[in-house]
mmCIF file of C-alpha atoms in Angstrom:
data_model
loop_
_atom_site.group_PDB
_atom_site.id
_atom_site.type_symbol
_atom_site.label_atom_id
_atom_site.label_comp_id
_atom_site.label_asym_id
_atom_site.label_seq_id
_atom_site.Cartn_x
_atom_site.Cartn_y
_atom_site.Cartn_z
ATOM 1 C CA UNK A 356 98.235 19.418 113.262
ATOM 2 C CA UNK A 357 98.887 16.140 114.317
ATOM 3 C CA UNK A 358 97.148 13.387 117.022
ATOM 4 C CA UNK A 359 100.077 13.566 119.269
ATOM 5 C CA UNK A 360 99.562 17.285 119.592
ATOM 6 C CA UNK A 361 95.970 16.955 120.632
ATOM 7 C CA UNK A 362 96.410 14.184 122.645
ATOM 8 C CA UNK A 363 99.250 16.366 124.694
ATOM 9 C CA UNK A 364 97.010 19.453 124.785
ATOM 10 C CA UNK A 365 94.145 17.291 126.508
ATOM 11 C CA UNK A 366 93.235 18.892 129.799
ATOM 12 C CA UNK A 367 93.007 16.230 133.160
ATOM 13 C CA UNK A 368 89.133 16.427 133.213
ATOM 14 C CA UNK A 369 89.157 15.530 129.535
ATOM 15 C CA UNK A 370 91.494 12.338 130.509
ATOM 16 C CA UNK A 371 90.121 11.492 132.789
ATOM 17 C CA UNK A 372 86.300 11.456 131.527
ATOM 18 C CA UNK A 373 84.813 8.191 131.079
ATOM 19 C CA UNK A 374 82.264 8.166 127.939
ATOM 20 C CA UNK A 375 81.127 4.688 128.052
ATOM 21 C CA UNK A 376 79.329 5.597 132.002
ATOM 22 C CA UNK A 377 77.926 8.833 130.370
ATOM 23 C CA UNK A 378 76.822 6.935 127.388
ATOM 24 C CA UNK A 379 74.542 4.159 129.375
ATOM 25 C CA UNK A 380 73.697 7.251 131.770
ATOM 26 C CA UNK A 381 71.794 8.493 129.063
ATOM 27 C CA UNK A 382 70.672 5.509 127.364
ATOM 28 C CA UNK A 383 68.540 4.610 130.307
ATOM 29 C CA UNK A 384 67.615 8.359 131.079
ATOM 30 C CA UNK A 385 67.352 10.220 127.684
ATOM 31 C CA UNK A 386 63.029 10.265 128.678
ATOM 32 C CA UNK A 387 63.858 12.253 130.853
ATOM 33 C CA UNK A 388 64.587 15.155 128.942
ATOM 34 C CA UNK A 389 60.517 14.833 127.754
ATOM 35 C CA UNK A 390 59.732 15.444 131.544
ATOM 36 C CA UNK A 391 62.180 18.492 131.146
ATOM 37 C CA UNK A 392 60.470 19.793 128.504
ATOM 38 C CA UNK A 393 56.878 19.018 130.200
ATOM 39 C CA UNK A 394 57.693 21.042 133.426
ATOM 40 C CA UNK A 395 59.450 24.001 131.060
ATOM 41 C CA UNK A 396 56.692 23.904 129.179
ATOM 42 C CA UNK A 397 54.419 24.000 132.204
ATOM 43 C CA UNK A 398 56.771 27.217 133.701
ATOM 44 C CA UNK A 399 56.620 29.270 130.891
ATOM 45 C CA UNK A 400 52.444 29.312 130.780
ATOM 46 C CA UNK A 401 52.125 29.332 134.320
ATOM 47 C CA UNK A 402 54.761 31.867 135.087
ATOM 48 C CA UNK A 403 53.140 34.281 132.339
ATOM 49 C CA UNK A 404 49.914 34.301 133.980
ATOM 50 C CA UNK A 405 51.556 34.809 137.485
ATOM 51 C CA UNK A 406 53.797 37.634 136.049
ATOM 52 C CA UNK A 407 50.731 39.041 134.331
ATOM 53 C CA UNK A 408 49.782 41.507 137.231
ATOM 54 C CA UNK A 409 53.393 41.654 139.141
ATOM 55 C CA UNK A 410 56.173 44.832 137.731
ATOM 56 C CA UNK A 411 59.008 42.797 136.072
ATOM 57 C CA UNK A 412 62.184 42.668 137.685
ATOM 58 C CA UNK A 413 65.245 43.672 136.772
ATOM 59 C CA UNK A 414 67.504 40.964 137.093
ATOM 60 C CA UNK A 415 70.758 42.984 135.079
ATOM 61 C CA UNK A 416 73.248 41.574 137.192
ATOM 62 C CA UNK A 417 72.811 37.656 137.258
ATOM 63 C CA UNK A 418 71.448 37.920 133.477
ATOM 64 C CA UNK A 419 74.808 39.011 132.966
ATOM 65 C CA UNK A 420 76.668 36.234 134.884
ATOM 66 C CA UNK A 421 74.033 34.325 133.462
ATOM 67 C CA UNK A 422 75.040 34.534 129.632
ATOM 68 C CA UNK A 423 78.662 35.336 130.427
ATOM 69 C CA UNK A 424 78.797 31.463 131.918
ATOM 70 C CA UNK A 425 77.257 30.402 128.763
ATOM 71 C CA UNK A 426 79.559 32.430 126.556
ATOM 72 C CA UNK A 427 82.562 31.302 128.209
ATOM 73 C CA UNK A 428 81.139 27.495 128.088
ATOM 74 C CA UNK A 429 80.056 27.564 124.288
ATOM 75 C CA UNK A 430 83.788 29.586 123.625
ATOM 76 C CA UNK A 431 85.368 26.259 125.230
ATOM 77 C CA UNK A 432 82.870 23.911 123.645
ATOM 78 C CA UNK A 433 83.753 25.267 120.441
ATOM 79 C CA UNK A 434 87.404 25.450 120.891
ATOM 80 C CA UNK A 435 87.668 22.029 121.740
ATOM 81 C CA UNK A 436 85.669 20.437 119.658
ATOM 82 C CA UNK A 437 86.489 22.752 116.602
ATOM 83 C CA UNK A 438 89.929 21.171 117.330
ATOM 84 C CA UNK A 439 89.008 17.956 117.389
ATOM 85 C CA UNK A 440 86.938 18.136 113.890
ATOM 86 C CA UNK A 441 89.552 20.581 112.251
ATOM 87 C CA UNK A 442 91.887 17.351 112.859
ATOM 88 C CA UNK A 443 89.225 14.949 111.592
ATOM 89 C CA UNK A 444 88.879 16.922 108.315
ATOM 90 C CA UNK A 445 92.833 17.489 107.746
ATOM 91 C CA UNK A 446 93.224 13.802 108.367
ATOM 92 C CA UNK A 447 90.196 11.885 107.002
ATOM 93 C CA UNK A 448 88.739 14.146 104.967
ATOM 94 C CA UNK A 449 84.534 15.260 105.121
ATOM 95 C CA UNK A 450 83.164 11.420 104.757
ATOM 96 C CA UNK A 451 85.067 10.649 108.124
ATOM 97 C CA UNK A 452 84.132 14.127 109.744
ATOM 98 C CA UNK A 453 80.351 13.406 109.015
ATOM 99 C CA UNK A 454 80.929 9.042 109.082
ATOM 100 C CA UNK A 455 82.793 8.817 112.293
ATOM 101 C CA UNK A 456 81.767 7.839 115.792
ATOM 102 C CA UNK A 457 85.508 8.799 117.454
ATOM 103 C CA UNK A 458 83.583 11.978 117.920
ATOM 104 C CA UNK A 459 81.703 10.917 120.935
ATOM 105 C CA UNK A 460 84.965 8.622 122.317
ATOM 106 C CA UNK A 461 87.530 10.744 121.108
ATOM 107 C CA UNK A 462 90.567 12.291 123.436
ATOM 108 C CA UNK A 463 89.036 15.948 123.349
ATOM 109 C CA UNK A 464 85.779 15.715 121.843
ATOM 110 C CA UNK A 465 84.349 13.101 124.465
ATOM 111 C CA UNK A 466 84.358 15.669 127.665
ATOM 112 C CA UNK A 467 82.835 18.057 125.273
ATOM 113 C CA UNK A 468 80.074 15.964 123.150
ATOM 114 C CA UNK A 469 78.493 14.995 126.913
ATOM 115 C CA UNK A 470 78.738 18.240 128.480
ATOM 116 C CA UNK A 471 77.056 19.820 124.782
ATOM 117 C CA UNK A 472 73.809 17.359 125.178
ATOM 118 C CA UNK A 473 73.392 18.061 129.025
ATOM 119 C CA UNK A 474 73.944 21.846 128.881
ATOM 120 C CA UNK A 475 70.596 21.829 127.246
ATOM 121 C CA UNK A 476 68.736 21.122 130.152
ATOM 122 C CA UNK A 477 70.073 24.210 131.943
ATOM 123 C CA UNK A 478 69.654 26.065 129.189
ATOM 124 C CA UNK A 479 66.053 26.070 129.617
ATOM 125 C CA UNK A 480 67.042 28.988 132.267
ATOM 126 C CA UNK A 481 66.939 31.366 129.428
ATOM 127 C CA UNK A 482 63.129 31.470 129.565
ATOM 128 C CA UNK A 483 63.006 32.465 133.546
ATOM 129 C CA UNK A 484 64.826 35.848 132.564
ATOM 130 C CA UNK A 485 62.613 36.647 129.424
ATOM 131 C CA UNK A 486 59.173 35.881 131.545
ATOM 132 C CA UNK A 487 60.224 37.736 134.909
ATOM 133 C CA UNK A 488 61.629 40.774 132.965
ATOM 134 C CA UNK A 489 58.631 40.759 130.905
ATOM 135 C CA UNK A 490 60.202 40.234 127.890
ATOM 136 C CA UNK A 491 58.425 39.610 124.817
ATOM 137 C CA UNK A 492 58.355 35.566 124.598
ATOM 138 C CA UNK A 493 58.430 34.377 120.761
ATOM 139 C CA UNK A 494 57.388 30.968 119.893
ATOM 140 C CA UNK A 495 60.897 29.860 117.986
ATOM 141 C CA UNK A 496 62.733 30.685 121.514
ATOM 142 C CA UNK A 497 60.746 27.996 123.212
ATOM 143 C CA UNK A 498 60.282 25.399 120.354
ATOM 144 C CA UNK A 499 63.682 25.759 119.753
ATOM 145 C CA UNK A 500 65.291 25.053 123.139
ATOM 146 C CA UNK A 501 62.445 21.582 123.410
ATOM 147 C CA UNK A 502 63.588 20.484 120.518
ATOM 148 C CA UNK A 503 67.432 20.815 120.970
ATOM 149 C CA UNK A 504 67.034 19.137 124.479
ATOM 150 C CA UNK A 505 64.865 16.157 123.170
ATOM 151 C CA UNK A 506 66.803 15.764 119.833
ATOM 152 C CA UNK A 507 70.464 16.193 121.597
ATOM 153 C CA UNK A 508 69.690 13.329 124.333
ATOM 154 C CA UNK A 509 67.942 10.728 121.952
ATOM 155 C CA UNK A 510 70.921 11.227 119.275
ATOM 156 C CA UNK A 511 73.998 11.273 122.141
ATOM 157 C CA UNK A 512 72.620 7.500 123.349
ATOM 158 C CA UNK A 513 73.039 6.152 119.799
ATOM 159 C CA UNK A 514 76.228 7.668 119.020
ATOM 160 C CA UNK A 515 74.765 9.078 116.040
ATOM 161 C CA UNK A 516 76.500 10.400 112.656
ATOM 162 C CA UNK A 517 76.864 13.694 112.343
ATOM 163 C CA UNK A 518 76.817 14.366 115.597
ATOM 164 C CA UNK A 519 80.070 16.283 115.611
ATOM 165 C CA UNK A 520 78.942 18.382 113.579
ATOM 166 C CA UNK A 521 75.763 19.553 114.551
ATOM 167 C CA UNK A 522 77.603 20.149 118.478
ATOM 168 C CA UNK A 523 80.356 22.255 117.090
ATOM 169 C CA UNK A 524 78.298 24.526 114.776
ATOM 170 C CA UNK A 525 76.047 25.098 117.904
ATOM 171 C CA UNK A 526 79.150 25.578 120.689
ATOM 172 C CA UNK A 527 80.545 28.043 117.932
ATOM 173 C CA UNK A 528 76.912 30.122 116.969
ATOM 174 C CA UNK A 529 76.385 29.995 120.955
ATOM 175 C CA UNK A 530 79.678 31.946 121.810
ATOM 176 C CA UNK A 531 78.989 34.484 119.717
ATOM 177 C CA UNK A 532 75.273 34.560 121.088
ATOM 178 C CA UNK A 533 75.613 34.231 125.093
ATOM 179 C CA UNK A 534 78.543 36.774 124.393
ATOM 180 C CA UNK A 535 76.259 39.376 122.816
ATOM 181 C CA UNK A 536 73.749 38.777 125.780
ATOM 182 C CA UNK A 537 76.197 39.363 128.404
ATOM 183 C CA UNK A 538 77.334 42.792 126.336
ATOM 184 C CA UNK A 539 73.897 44.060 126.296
ATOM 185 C CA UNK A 540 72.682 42.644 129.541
ATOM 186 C CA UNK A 541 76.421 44.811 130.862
ATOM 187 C CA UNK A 542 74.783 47.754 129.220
ATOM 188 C CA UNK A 543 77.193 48.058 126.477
ATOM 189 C CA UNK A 544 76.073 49.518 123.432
ATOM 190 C CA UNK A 545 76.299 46.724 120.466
ATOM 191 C CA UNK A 546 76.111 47.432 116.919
ATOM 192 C CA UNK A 547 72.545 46.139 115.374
ATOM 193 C CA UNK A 548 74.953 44.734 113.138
ATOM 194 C CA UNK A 549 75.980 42.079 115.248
ATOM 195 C CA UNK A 550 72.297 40.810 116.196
ATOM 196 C CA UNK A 551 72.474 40.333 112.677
ATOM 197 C CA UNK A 552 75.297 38.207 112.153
ATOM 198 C CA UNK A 553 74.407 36.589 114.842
ATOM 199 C CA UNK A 554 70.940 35.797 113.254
ATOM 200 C CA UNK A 555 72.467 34.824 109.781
ATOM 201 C CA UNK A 556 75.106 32.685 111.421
ATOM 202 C CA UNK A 557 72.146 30.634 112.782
ATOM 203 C CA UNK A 558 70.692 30.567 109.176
ATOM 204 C CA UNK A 559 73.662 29.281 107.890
ATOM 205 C CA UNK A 560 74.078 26.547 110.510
ATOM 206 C CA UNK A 561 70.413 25.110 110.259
ATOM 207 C CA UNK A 562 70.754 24.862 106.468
ATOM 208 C CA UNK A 563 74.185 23.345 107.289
ATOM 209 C CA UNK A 564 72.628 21.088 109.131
ATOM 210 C CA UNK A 565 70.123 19.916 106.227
ATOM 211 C CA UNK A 566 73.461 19.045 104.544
ATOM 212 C CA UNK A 567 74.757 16.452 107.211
ATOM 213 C CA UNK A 568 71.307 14.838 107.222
ATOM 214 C CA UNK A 569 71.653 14.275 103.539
ATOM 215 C CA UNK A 570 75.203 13.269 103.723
ATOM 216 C CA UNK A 571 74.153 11.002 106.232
ATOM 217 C CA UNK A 572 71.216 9.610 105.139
ATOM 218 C CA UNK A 573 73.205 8.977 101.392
ATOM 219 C CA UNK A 574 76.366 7.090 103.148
ATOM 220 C CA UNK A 575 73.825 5.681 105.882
ATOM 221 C CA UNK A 576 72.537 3.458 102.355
ATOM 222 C CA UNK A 577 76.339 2.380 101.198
ATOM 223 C CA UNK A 578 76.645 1.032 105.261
ATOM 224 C CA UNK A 579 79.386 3.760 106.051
ATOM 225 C CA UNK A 580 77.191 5.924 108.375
ATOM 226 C CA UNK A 581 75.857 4.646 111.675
ATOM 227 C CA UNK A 582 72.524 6.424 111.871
ATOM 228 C CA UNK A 583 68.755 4.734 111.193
ATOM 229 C CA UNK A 584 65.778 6.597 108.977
ATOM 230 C CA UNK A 585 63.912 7.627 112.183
ATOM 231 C CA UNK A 586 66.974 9.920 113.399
ATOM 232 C CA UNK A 587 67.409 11.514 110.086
ATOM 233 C CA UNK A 588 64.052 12.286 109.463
ATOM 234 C CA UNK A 589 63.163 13.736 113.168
ATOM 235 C CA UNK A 590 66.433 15.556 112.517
ATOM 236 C CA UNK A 591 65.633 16.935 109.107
ATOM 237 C CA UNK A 592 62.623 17.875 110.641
ATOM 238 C CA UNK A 593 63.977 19.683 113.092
ATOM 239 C CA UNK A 594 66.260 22.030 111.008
ATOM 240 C CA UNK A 595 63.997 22.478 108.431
ATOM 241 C CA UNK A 596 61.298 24.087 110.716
ATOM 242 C CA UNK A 597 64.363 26.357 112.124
ATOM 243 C CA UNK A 598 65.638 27.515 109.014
ATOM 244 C CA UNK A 599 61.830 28.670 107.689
ATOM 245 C CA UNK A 600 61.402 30.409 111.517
ATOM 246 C CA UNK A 601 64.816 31.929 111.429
ATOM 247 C CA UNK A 602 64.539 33.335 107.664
ATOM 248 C CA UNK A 603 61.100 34.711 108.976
ATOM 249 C CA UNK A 604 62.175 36.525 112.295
ATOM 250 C CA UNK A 605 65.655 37.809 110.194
ATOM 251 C CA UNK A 606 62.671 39.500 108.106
ATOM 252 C CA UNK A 607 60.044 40.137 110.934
ATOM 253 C CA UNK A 608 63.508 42.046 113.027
ATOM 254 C CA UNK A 609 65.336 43.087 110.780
ATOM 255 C CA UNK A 610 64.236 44.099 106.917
ATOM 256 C CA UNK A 611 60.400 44.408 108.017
ATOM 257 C CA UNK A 612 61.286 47.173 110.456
ATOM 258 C CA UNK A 613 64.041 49.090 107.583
ATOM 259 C CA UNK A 614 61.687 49.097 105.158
ATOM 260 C CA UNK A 615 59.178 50.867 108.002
ATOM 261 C CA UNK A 616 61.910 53.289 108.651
ATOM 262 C CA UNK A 617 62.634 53.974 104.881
ATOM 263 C CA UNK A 618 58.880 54.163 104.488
ATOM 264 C CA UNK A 619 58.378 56.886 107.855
ATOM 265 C CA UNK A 620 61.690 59.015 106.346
#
């Protein structure tokens, strides 16, 4: 794999993408993914209580379109930029991959890196199916989807380290995901299996992630990484608390309930 072949493989909306307008977009705007979060935050009490006395709807059909957009997005998302870091790796080797800005400028990676940081605000939508189905509402689902949005917009203005990274292990743990929703939400059978890679996949990305903040943070002190102490330890933060509420809901779903099955047999 060479430059010249990514550089021919670009698509016209990639070309034609200007990164320097998104970047001072969100560098005047990134608050506003707090005010997100507020009125999210806001929906998901208020439309609890008002779905407290109301039947649930059903909502099959655009839950499916719903998650089979996302799937289809994240598959892209994680082509793309898998592409683009693949390269970076061959090329440069991890330093560079982890070191390296050209992620949020680069030919394919620059479409891709914006449209990864705003796709969290829509993402929110998630929630509106859980509460008007009646689903059971966990707190990791929530915390985790504030978080993402807050974390993704203040790191995308700064064109922080690592940030190629961190999008591409989430575009590629999101196909799978959204792709799973839309098979259930279809009414396909799925193997419990699969809820369980899925699970472990996000595991292994949030402890990945406690890697690229120390990689980071290390090179950050020899002046090759362009991040600052405040970014690394909100982000360490951050994937810290998902990998201890991840471990626990792989136990609370999954080995909790065999060990109540092996127990009732």
């Amino acid at each position: 794999m060479n430059m010249s072949v990514l550089t021919l493989q670009e698509y016209e909306f990639e070309k034609q993408f200007n990164e320097n307008e998104a970047i001072q977009w969100m560098q005047e705007n990134w608050k506003k993914s707090f005010l997100f979060s507020a009125l999210y935050a806001a929906f998901i009490f208020g439309g609890r209580h008002l779905m407290n006395k109301r039947a649930k709807f059903e909502l099959r059909k655009p839950l499916v379109l719903w998650s089979l957009t996302l799937a289809v997005f994240s598959i892209f998302g994680a082509l793309r930029t898998g592409a683009y870091m693949v390269y970076i790796l061959m090329t440069k080797g991890l330093k560079q991959s982890v070191c390296d800005q050209s992620f949020y400028n680069g030919p394919v990676s620059k479409f891709w890196a914006y449209a990864f940081v705003l796709s969290k605000a829509p993402e929110l939508g998630d929630t509106i199916f859980i509460i008007l189905r009646k689903q059971k509402l966990i707190f990791l689902h929530w915390y985790h989807h504030i978080t993402v949005l807050l974390y993704s917009w203040y790191s995308y203005k700064d064109m922080i380290a690592g940030g190629g990274w961190f999008m591409t292990m989430n575009y590629g743990v999101h196909a799978v995901m959204y792709s799973y929703y839309a098979l259930r939400a279809a009414g396909f059978r799925v193997s419990r299996k699969f809820a369980m890679f899925i699970t472990l996949s996000q595991i292994t990305q949030m402890l990945m992630g406690c890697v690229i903040n120390y990689l980071v943070f290390y090179w950050m002190q020899q002046d090759q990484c362009h991040s600052h102490f405040q970014n690394i330890f909100w982000s360490s933060l951050m994937y810290l608390s998902y990998l201890v509420l991840f471990c626990h809901f792989f136990f609370e779903a999954y080995i909790g309930k065999m060990k109540k099955t092996t127990k009732a047999e």
